């Protein structure tokens, strides 16, 4: 077994280490979501935590880690008699993003269940993680059906396997830890709320600290065992401090004053539900125990808010996580001094380099790397951009609205999502076939029908059905897939009127929100002046697309053909990377092609490339004013797609659009 990097040797990342340690002290806190850029020791710190956790008592021979003091009465390996058990190290189980459903929840031998009535069950990762850590690297890339299973297990503390009337249940209580790079997309709100705490991590910009990171990593790679031995004393000190904090935890007093501060803070930041209040209370109590105190102080409440609330205050997918610390301090000050005396604040400091108090630096700001937003409203005075002649600064997007789904015609085989029809592992059953490889979804009726004619030849004498592997039939199912929604946005001078571009951005933002909810990949191609550019290559990060859109300047000629050709090239490359994912191209323009010889004819030839490839497309017609040329409609005809005005994009005006797309593509 490889030697893990020592937890105490991680340089910096105080918030990350503190959040993990608080969960080690009190698993009821509910886990940690670690957000940050690549190469910031997210996975290293999480994997190192398991070595610090105390051993757990288990029933000998039980594959489901039952507690000998209170064994699970429904354990598939049970029943167990309460009594003494053995000890084993705490486990950290990793869930790969590409894992199958059977690997997560366990596999039931359907053939033996039908033929012999035996519940032959092979435990999955949820069983392995019981009373330990379940770690998901790149949790935001986890497939939706696995997310659903995680949510069920986290909510009920148990895992259920149901297959054609045969069911198995076992306890599954685990500490959920996930890491993610926000550039690859966000989490579903339901799963986001299941993480007790969240931390943002970023690489240090201090040269000395970066030097120390490299020095320690090189030393570990050269001699992992020797490097770990040099940090053994620090690791032991933190391990002992975790044990002491766990023993102290039941004695920590959460007074009425601290409770009122917690409730007032959650109300002030308008978080949904009551889980935030409960998590803050548990976190503040764990902070006091970690500091060696039996009373919760205002500083504990403040630190708990910084860890428990940022991911819960987002009102829509494009809101950046984070808290207004001035507002937090004002709320805590307003409700301070109500019911609690201030005990001696001088508790133990952070052992092993782990500070028990709040973050020591400002960290990444809530607005990310999108830059300052222009402060000009619709109809306001354009700001100087400093770019070329005729270029205007970015207009603010109008308020997004709800749209109805734009789907790709036909039946696909892409990644599971919520947009277009597809053959999937989950959905309504449409037929049966012989299994190719391991059987995952049994079609019971087809299996019985295949086995029935052979019962006399197989010597059947009793009531049971004699089933052989050749009789098994796999259910074929139809569900929904996610698509690549490629936006091709006209940013030329003809679109530059502030009111008009604001409405255009609002429409694209609305479609981006729809793409987020339907688990699509998105890309953004813009064209203006004399060329087109890929503002955002295809990605799962809808937030990144929204940020690029917000800062999009306008001005210059309309190289429509260049925009279409660039989009066609993006699709060609993406088909090589992900051939199963189908594309939907959304062209946002007034159709007025300018610049170069015969710009309209050239744009028409570029559009016909999409039609020849069978790419589904929609043209959002942005033309306004009393005189309309209808060029966007002509472009939609060349694309063999559908033209729709900005007003028709709204949910109450777009009812016939999907049928029109399908009719034209048929």
XYZ file of C-alpha atoms in Angstrom:
666
model
C 0.000 0.000 0.000
C 1.389 3.415 -0.928
C 2.262 5.874 1.822
C -0.134 8.857 1.804
C 1.157 12.409 1.940
C 1.029 13.560 5.591
C -1.907 15.804 6.419
C 0.224 18.112 8.533
C 2.726 18.563 5.688
C 0.178 20.304 3.464
C 1.330 23.899 3.033
C -1.249 26.634 3.660
C -4.925 25.848 2.835
C -5.953 26.599 6.430
C -9.672 26.655 5.670
C -9.523 23.314 3.867
C -7.630 21.603 6.666
C -9.877 23.125 9.323
C -13.079 21.998 7.586
C -11.779 18.447 7.265
C -10.672 18.356 10.896
C -14.040 19.623 12.114
C -15.707 16.731 10.329
C -13.220 14.363 11.931
C -14.204 15.769 15.343
C -17.950 15.714 14.605
C -19.040 13.608 11.597
C -22.563 14.982 12.130
C -21.342 18.247 10.531
C -22.083 16.561 7.238
C -18.989 16.511 5.050
C -17.022 18.987 2.979
C -17.173 20.266 -0.583
C -13.801 21.575 -1.752
C -13.995 23.988 -4.686
C -10.950 25.331 -6.442
C -8.600 25.431 -9.348
C -6.551 22.429 -10.365
C -3.291 21.677 -8.568
C -4.228 23.092 -5.150
C -3.797 19.944 -2.987
C -7.538 19.275 -2.761
C -7.261 15.527 -3.265
C -3.992 15.285 -1.349
C -5.493 16.779 1.813
C -8.640 14.648 1.637
C -6.728 11.398 1.148
C -4.407 12.305 4.024
C -7.314 12.817 6.433
C -8.193 9.118 6.698
C -4.854 8.372 8.373
C -5.811 10.713 11.240
C -9.209 9.219 12.004
C -9.571 6.907 15.026
C -10.143 3.206 14.497
C -13.705 1.863 14.485
C -15.142 -1.216 16.180
C -16.783 -3.690 13.780
C -18.484 -7.078 13.946
C -15.904 -9.679 12.842
C -16.633 -11.008 9.368
C -19.408 -8.502 8.601
C -18.982 -7.009 5.141
C -21.137 -4.019 6.106
C -19.071 -2.753 9.074
C -21.804 -3.199 11.677
C -21.128 -1.672 15.098
C -20.878 -4.536 17.635
C -22.522 -2.315 20.257
C -25.592 -1.718 18.046
C -25.593 -4.027 15.016
C -27.910 -3.286 12.110
C -30.952 -5.602 12.433
C -31.401 -5.547 8.628
C -27.763 -6.338 7.796
C -27.589 -8.868 4.920
C -24.785 -10.651 6.813
C -26.824 -10.670 10.037
C -28.418 -11.052 12.395
C -25.538 -10.221 14.729
C -25.460 -10.614 18.469
C -24.434 -7.486 20.364
C -21.053 -7.947 21.977
C -17.368 -7.384 21.576
C -15.932 -6.782 18.135
C -12.664 -6.181 16.428
C -11.026 -2.884 15.500
C -10.018 -1.714 12.057
C -8.736 1.595 10.618
C -11.264 4.085 9.311
C -11.791 3.723 5.588
C -11.769 6.271 2.849
C -13.623 4.892 -0.173
C -13.239 6.656 -3.518
C -16.161 6.835 -5.932
C -14.943 7.241 -9.542
C -17.088 9.575 -11.640
C -17.480 6.826 -14.241
C -18.618 4.133 -11.803
C -21.625 1.998 -12.625
C -24.760 1.836 -10.511
C -23.953 -1.731 -9.454
C -20.497 -0.685 -8.296
C -22.001 2.025 -6.105
C -24.960 0.229 -4.492
C -23.900 -3.386 -4.968
C -24.837 -6.187 -7.334
C -27.671 -8.659 -6.858
C -27.397 -12.037 -8.613
C -30.727 -12.012 -10.453
C -30.242 -15.503 -11.890
C -29.899 -17.095 -8.430
C -32.670 -14.919 -7.051
C -35.106 -16.172 -9.730
C -34.014 -19.801 -9.835
C -33.140 -20.455 -6.172
C -34.768 -17.622 -4.229
C -31.361 -16.733 -2.763
C -30.402 -13.106 -2.122
C -26.819 -13.376 -3.299
C -25.582 -9.810 -2.824
C -22.153 -8.342 -3.506
C -21.707 -5.108 -1.498
C -20.869 -1.881 -3.303
C -19.044 1.285 -2.386
C -21.893 2.547 -0.189
C -21.393 -0.501 2.028
C -17.615 -0.079 2.070
C -17.975 3.584 3.101
C -20.311 2.907 6.050
C -18.869 4.589 9.172
C -16.058 6.048 7.088
C -15.405 8.595 4.320
C -16.910 8.505 0.841
C -14.698 10.630 -1.368
C -15.750 11.808 -4.834
C -13.087 13.561 -6.865
C -14.594 15.872 -9.519
C -17.998 15.384 -7.910
C -19.577 17.892 -10.297
C -18.934 15.457 -13.178
C -20.814 12.608 -11.483
C -23.687 11.216 -13.564
C -27.176 12.180 -12.487
C -28.329 8.641 -11.680
C -25.373 8.197 -9.294
C -26.157 11.560 -7.727
C -29.717 10.353 -7.106
C -28.427 7.258 -5.319
C -26.039 9.328 -3.207
C -28.851 11.675 -2.220
C -31.057 8.778 -1.162
C -28.321 7.167 0.923
C -27.277 10.472 2.522
C -30.877 11.315 3.423
C -31.866 7.900 4.832
C -28.570 6.600 6.168
C -29.202 3.373 4.258
C -28.841 1.916 0.781
C -31.629 0.020 -0.946
C -31.220 -2.307 -3.911
C -34.508 -3.134 -5.621
C -34.547 -5.522 -8.581
C -37.790 -7.031 -9.889
C -39.331 -7.607 -6.468
C -36.075 -8.673 -4.786
C -34.768 -6.112 -2.281
C -31.716 -5.736 -0.068
C -31.172 -3.009 2.515
C -28.112 -2.146 4.577
C -26.948 0.791 6.670
C -24.811 3.385 4.912
C -23.799 6.380 6.992
C -20.702 8.100 5.716
C -18.828 11.355 5.694
C -19.282 12.772 2.170
C -16.259 14.662 0.868
C -16.125 16.000 -2.671
C -13.687 18.057 -4.680
C -14.443 19.986 -7.849
C -13.106 22.540 -10.273
C -15.929 25.082 -10.875
C -14.673 25.601 -14.437
C -16.114 22.172 -15.268
C -19.635 23.008 -14.109
C -21.664 23.313 -10.930
C -23.446 20.808 -8.731
C -27.156 20.156 -8.585
C -28.680 22.198 -5.717
C -29.936 19.073 -3.928
C -26.469 17.532 -3.745
C -24.853 20.879 -2.963
C -27.044 21.223 0.115
C -26.002 17.771 1.353
C -22.456 18.962 1.976
C -22.225 20.428 5.439
C -19.325 22.773 4.726
C -17.670 24.242 1.662
C -14.280 25.832 1.173
C -12.700 27.679 -1.728
C -9.041 26.927 -2.362
C -6.530 28.660 -4.590
C -2.805 28.430 -5.118
C -0.739 30.843 -3.075
C 0.757 33.845 -4.854
C 3.571 34.106 -2.291
C 6.863 32.882 -3.801
C 8.193 31.561 -0.473
C 5.103 29.438 0.110
C 5.153 28.111 -3.432
C 8.819 27.177 -2.994
C 7.944 25.234 0.157
C 5.139 23.386 -1.637
C 7.534 22.242 -4.370
C 10.264 21.334 -1.867
C 7.955 19.113 0.183
C 6.402 17.475 -2.836
C 9.777 16.585 -4.346
C 10.962 15.208 -1.008
C 7.829 13.058 -0.726
C 8.139 11.735 -4.284
C 11.802 10.772 -3.685
C 11.112 8.880 -0.436
C 7.437 8.650 0.647
C 8.121 6.528 3.733
C 11.016 8.659 4.910
C 9.080 11.875 4.348
C 6.103 10.511 6.304
C 8.418 9.465 9.140
C 9.690 13.039 9.479
C 6.115 14.221 10.036
C 5.092 11.362 12.326
C 5.196 13.460 15.522
C 2.986 16.193 14.038
C 0.551 13.574 12.715
C 0.378 11.910 16.129
C -0.274 15.246 17.848
C -3.203 16.055 15.548
C -4.575 12.522 15.908
C -4.528 12.854 19.698
C -6.141 16.269 19.494
C -8.985 14.844 17.378
C -9.584 12.141 20.008
C -9.558 14.742 22.809
C -11.960 16.989 20.912
C -14.329 14.073 20.324
C -14.347 13.312 24.035
C -14.955 16.975 24.884
C -17.685 17.478 22.285
C -20.644 16.219 24.401
C -19.702 18.728 27.110
C -19.693 21.784 24.834
C -22.519 24.206 25.676
C -24.336 25.958 22.844
C -26.028 28.818 24.651
C -29.155 30.706 23.691
C -27.109 33.709 22.630
C -25.086 31.664 20.118
C -28.246 29.982 18.860
C -29.878 33.366 18.268
C -26.810 34.518 16.352
C -26.956 31.375 14.199
C -30.658 31.791 13.476
C -30.304 35.511 12.759
C -27.379 34.906 10.387
C -29.233 32.259 8.390
C -32.292 34.515 8.190
C -30.209 37.527 7.142
C -28.661 35.627 4.234
C -32.038 34.127 3.232
C -30.859 30.528 3.024
C -33.483 27.930 2.170
C -34.765 25.497 4.789
C -33.361 24.763 8.231
C -30.373 22.563 7.373
C -28.044 25.593 7.399
C -29.008 26.432 11.009
C -28.385 22.855 12.136
C -25.058 22.586 10.314
C -23.904 25.935 11.727
C -24.788 24.809 15.248
C -22.865 21.555 14.862
C -19.909 23.312 13.275
C -19.701 25.968 15.987
C -19.817 23.237 18.641
C -17.045 21.308 16.877
C -14.956 24.485 16.643
C -15.227 25.005 20.392
C -14.257 21.383 21.069
C -11.324 21.643 18.660
C -10.123 24.726 20.525
C -10.458 22.900 23.867
C -13.393 24.970 25.142
C -16.770 23.989 26.545
C -18.551 27.185 25.456
C -19.353 28.383 21.954
C -18.140 31.922 21.310
C -19.165 34.495 18.700
C -15.942 33.761 16.815
C -17.066 30.133 16.473
C -20.413 31.238 15.053
C -18.673 33.550 12.597
C -16.294 30.830 11.397
C -19.177 28.364 11.140
C -21.083 30.814 8.931
C -18.091 31.252 6.617
C -17.888 27.485 6.161
C -21.573 26.478 6.133
C -23.385 29.270 4.278
C -21.540 30.273 1.059
C -22.898 27.380 -1.030
C -26.398 27.762 0.415
C -27.005 31.435 -0.315
C -26.875 31.120 -4.113
C -30.191 32.222 -5.548
C -29.522 31.015 -9.094
C -26.773 29.058 -10.889
C -24.922 32.206 -11.959
C -24.512 33.641 -8.453
C -20.959 33.281 -7.215
C -20.625 31.540 -3.842
C -19.451 33.602 -0.913
C -20.652 35.798 1.913
C -20.683 39.532 2.531
C -18.477 39.541 5.624
C -19.469 43.095 6.565
C -23.115 42.029 6.638
C -22.146 38.950 8.641
C -20.308 41.034 11.234
C -23.215 43.468 11.505
C -25.654 40.624 12.114
C -23.453 39.003 14.750
C -22.925 42.354 16.463
C -26.654 43.086 16.512
C -27.423 39.784 18.235
C -24.346 39.589 20.459
C -24.387 39.472 24.246
C -27.753 37.721 24.536
C -27.523 34.916 27.077
C -23.840 33.907 27.019
C -20.986 35.024 29.201
C -17.633 35.312 27.520
C -15.417 32.600 29.034
C -11.664 32.618 28.886
C -10.951 32.779 25.150
C -7.401 31.494 25.529
C -7.816 27.921 24.330
C -5.218 25.769 22.637
C -3.994 27.011 19.308
C -3.989 25.116 16.056
C -2.060 21.906 16.513
C -0.035 20.575 13.625
C -0.374 23.820 11.712
C -4.190 23.723 11.834
C -5.642 27.070 12.964
C -8.924 26.770 14.879
C -10.024 30.274 13.944
C -11.172 31.987 10.750
C -9.341 32.411 7.470
C -6.198 34.499 7.563
C -6.409 35.949 4.098
C -9.090 37.307 1.841
C -8.956 34.410 -0.621
C -10.522 34.539 -4.044
C -13.195 37.167 -4.378
C -16.783 36.264 -5.113
C -16.683 37.690 -8.585
C -14.052 35.192 -9.711
C -12.001 36.151 -12.747
C -14.759 37.786 -14.684
C -13.492 41.278 -13.948
C -15.433 44.340 -12.890
C -18.866 44.647 -14.403
C -19.873 47.807 -16.219
C -22.244 49.982 -14.267
C -24.269 51.256 -17.160
C -27.921 50.338 -17.334
C -30.100 50.053 -20.369
C -30.158 53.283 -22.256
C -27.223 54.652 -20.268
C -24.162 56.349 -21.633
C -21.652 53.939 -23.186
C -18.386 53.645 -21.265
C -15.021 54.115 -22.942
C -13.563 50.750 -23.780
C -10.168 51.673 -25.066
C -10.539 49.126 -27.864
C -10.635 49.840 -31.545
C -12.702 52.434 -33.320
C -16.436 51.827 -33.228
C -16.285 49.318 -30.351
C -18.586 49.786 -27.402
C -18.304 48.421 -23.889
C -20.313 45.435 -22.742
C -24.014 45.987 -22.105
C -25.605 44.484 -19.019
C -27.912 41.533 -19.653
C -31.601 42.023 -19.070
C -33.436 39.860 -16.539
C -33.453 36.197 -17.630
C -36.769 34.438 -18.172
C -38.047 30.881 -18.339
C -37.813 29.144 -21.706
C -39.231 25.900 -22.962
C -36.939 23.123 -24.075
C -35.292 23.151 -27.490
C -34.519 19.537 -28.281
C -32.562 17.682 -30.943
C -34.779 15.475 -33.152
C -34.428 11.712 -33.241
C -33.119 9.228 -30.687
C -29.574 9.622 -29.380
C -27.063 7.662 -27.326
C -25.347 10.509 -25.481
C -24.623 11.101 -21.818
C -27.617 11.104 -19.503
C -29.269 14.503 -19.186
C -32.647 16.177 -19.481
C -32.980 17.536 -22.990
C -33.421 15.175 -25.961
C -34.747 11.628 -26.311
C -32.086 8.934 -26.034
C -31.431 5.274 -25.337
C -30.243 5.225 -21.731
C -29.787 2.924 -18.746
C -32.548 4.793 -16.915
C -36.001 5.717 -18.118
C -39.110 3.966 -19.359
C -38.750 0.417 -20.636
C -39.277 0.123 -24.384
C -38.192 -3.456 -25.136
C -35.735 -6.260 -24.391
C -32.575 -7.750 -25.843
C -29.928 -10.303 -24.982
C -27.410 -8.764 -22.573
C -24.068 -7.686 -23.957
C -21.730 -8.194 -21.035
C -23.031 -8.063 -17.445
C -26.790 -7.900 -16.937
C -27.755 -4.568 -15.381
C -31.514 -4.142 -15.951
C -33.531 -7.347 -16.110
C -36.644 -7.487 -18.301
C -38.589 -9.974 -16.184
C -41.423 -10.748 -18.611
C -39.045 -11.330 -21.532
C -36.840 -13.559 -19.358
C -39.782 -15.712 -18.260
C -41.021 -15.912 -21.848
C -37.575 -17.091 -23.020
C -37.288 -19.727 -20.273
C -40.846 -21.077 -20.375
C -40.617 -23.314 -23.494
C -37.651 -25.226 -22.052
C -39.013 -26.201 -18.636
C -39.954 -29.822 -19.527
C -36.638 -30.426 -21.285
C -34.795 -29.069 -18.249
C -36.590 -31.513 -15.973
C -38.635 -29.033 -14.009
C -40.620 -30.832 -11.292
C -41.304 -28.232 -8.625
C -42.930 -24.827 -8.585
C -39.749 -22.901 -9.292
C -38.782 -21.771 -12.779
C -35.578 -23.278 -14.173
C -33.669 -20.259 -15.514
C -30.353 -20.351 -17.314
C -28.116 -17.506 -18.337
C -29.187 -17.728 -21.978
C -32.741 -16.925 -20.880
C -31.869 -13.582 -19.276
C -32.995 -10.492 -21.150
C -31.729 -6.962 -20.730
C -34.365 -4.207 -20.655
C -33.900 -1.466 -23.232
C -34.933 1.929 -21.944
C -35.576 5.385 -23.270
C -34.751 8.482 -21.285
C -33.165 11.868 -21.883
C -29.678 12.915 -22.867
C -27.668 16.082 -22.462
C -26.564 17.842 -25.629
C -23.885 20.277 -26.680
C -25.633 23.627 -27.017
C -23.326 25.820 -29.103
C -24.216 29.516 -29.068
C -23.101 31.569 -32.079
C -23.630 35.193 -31.050
C -23.499 38.236 -33.321
C -21.559 41.024 -31.544
C -21.268 43.380 -34.520
C -22.169 47.022 -34.730
C -25.699 46.278 -35.966
C -26.319 44.618 -32.584
C -24.615 47.319 -30.553
C -27.590 49.439 -29.559
C -27.582 49.123 -25.777
C -31.251 48.254 -25.347
C -31.028 45.672 -28.095
C -27.854 43.949 -26.919
C -29.155 43.894 -23.368
C -32.232 41.994 -24.545
C -30.067 39.628 -26.611
C -27.841 38.841 -23.640
C -30.890 38.301 -21.465
C -32.228 35.781 -23.973
C -28.917 33.900 -24.196
C -28.617 33.969 -20.410
C -32.091 32.426 -20.188
C -31.067 29.654 -22.572
C -27.880 29.114 -20.552
C -29.960 28.702 -17.414
C -32.057 26.121 -19.241
C -28.865 24.338 -20.348
C -27.652 24.262 -16.727
C -30.887 22.652 -15.568
C -30.778 20.079 -18.366
C -27.136 19.067 -17.749
C -25.849 20.166 -21.157
C -22.412 21.126 -22.296
C -22.246 24.626 -23.722
C -19.930 26.545 -26.013
C -19.812 30.160 -27.155
C -18.637 31.507 -30.524
C -18.825 35.249 -31.175
C -18.213 37.213 -34.357
C -17.670 40.912 -35.042
C -15.276 43.154 -36.934
C -13.447 40.955 -39.404
C -13.286 37.577 -37.617
C -14.892 35.126 -35.240
C -13.492 33.696 -32.039
C -14.284 30.835 -29.680
C -15.097 32.781 -26.537
C -15.633 29.527 -24.632
C -14.767 26.023 -25.874
C -17.402 23.358 -25.124
C -17.576 22.870 -21.369
C -19.930 21.790 -18.614
C -19.413 25.118 -16.833
C -22.469 27.181 -17.694
C -21.215 29.753 -15.189
C -18.147 30.341 -17.338
C -20.335 30.900 -20.399
C -22.460 33.417 -18.491
C -19.325 35.281 -17.384
C -17.987 35.469 -20.958
C -21.354 36.692 -22.167
C -21.516 39.418 -19.535
C -18.221 40.965 -20.656
C -18.846 40.603 -24.404
C -18.160 43.918 -26.215
C -19.795 44.877 -29.502
C -18.944 46.844 -32.620
C -17.656 46.606 -36.182
C -18.868 44.681 -39.215
C -20.830 41.404 -39.270
C -18.662 38.483 -40.448
C -21.551 35.996 -40.264
C -19.859 33.428 -42.490
C -16.739 33.488 -40.302
C -18.871 32.851 -37.204
C -20.639 29.904 -38.803
C -17.418 28.394 -40.126
C -15.767 28.702 -36.719
C -18.789 27.030 -35.102
C -18.664 24.228 -37.679
C -15.007 23.621 -36.837
C -15.799 23.539 -33.101
C -18.443 20.864 -33.737
C -16.055 18.831 -35.912
C -13.453 18.705 -33.137
C -16.047 17.993 -30.470
C -17.444 15.050 -32.458
C -13.993 13.470 -32.355
C -13.845 13.899 -28.584
C -17.412 12.894 -27.775
C -19.089 11.290 -30.810
C -22.219 10.231 -28.908
C -23.177 13.748 -27.786
C -25.419 15.476 -30.317
C -25.314 19.220 -30.891
C -27.894 21.983 -30.996
C -26.638 25.206 -32.607
C -28.310 28.439 -31.492
C -27.421 31.360 -33.786
C -28.257 34.760 -32.273
C -28.209 37.430 -35.009
C -30.246 39.806 -37.127
C -28.879 38.056 -40.228
C -27.192 41.127 -41.710
C -23.893 39.853 -43.098
C -21.377 42.556 -44.064
C -17.713 42.750 -44.974
C -15.889 41.044 -47.808
C -17.249 40.072 -51.246
C -20.769 38.610 -51.342
C -21.100 38.238 -47.553
C -24.729 37.022 -47.646
C -24.018 34.312 -50.233
C -20.924 33.206 -48.316
C -22.948 32.968 -45.104
C -25.528 30.850 -46.936
C -22.873 28.396 -48.124
C -21.484 28.140 -44.576
C -24.978 27.482 -43.235
C -25.531 24.639 -45.676
C -22.579 22.799 -44.119
C -24.640 22.382 -40.951
C -27.637 21.178 -42.934
C -25.488 18.629 -44.757
C -24.257 17.255 -41.428
C -27.795 17.048 -40.030
C -27.067 19.432 -37.143
C -30.211 20.723 -35.421
C -30.286 24.522 -35.286
C -32.354 27.481 -34.139
C -31.862 31.078 -35.291
C -32.871 33.715 -32.756
C -33.932 36.681 -34.908
C -32.789 39.895 -33.215
C -33.979 42.255 -35.952
C -36.061 45.146 -34.624
C -37.612 48.346 -35.914
C -40.359 49.088 -38.445
C -38.309 47.907 -41.445
C -37.372 44.214 -41.315
C -35.361 42.465 -44.003
C -36.088 38.908 -42.861
C -32.465 37.849 -43.286
C -32.479 35.731 -40.121
C -35.373 33.713 -41.517
C -33.433 33.130 -44.731
C -30.447 31.968 -42.674
C -32.677 29.504 -40.799
C -33.811 28.132 -44.159
C -30.223 27.572 -45.273
C -29.524 25.833 -41.949
C -32.730 23.789 -42.329
C -33.536 24.973 -38.849
C -36.113 27.217 -37.207
C -36.220 30.988 -36.805
C -37.716 32.479 -33.659
C -37.888 36.074 -32.459
C -36.715 37.232 -29.058
C -40.302 37.506 -27.853
C -41.064 33.968 -28.993
C -38.273 32.590 -26.825
C -40.360 33.065 -23.714
C -41.998 29.971 -22.292
C -45.527 31.138 -23.014
C -44.692 31.936 -26.656
C -42.562 29.006 -27.780
C -45.012 26.113 -27.543
C -44.758 25.140 -31.203
C -41.037 25.675 -31.670
C -39.847 22.158 -30.804
C -42.391 20.570 -33.138
C -41.263 22.937 -35.865
C -37.622 21.956 -35.325
C -38.516 18.279 -35.514
C -40.725 18.744 -38.585
C -38.007 20.552 -40.507
C -35.357 17.999 -39.547
C -37.534 15.001 -40.463
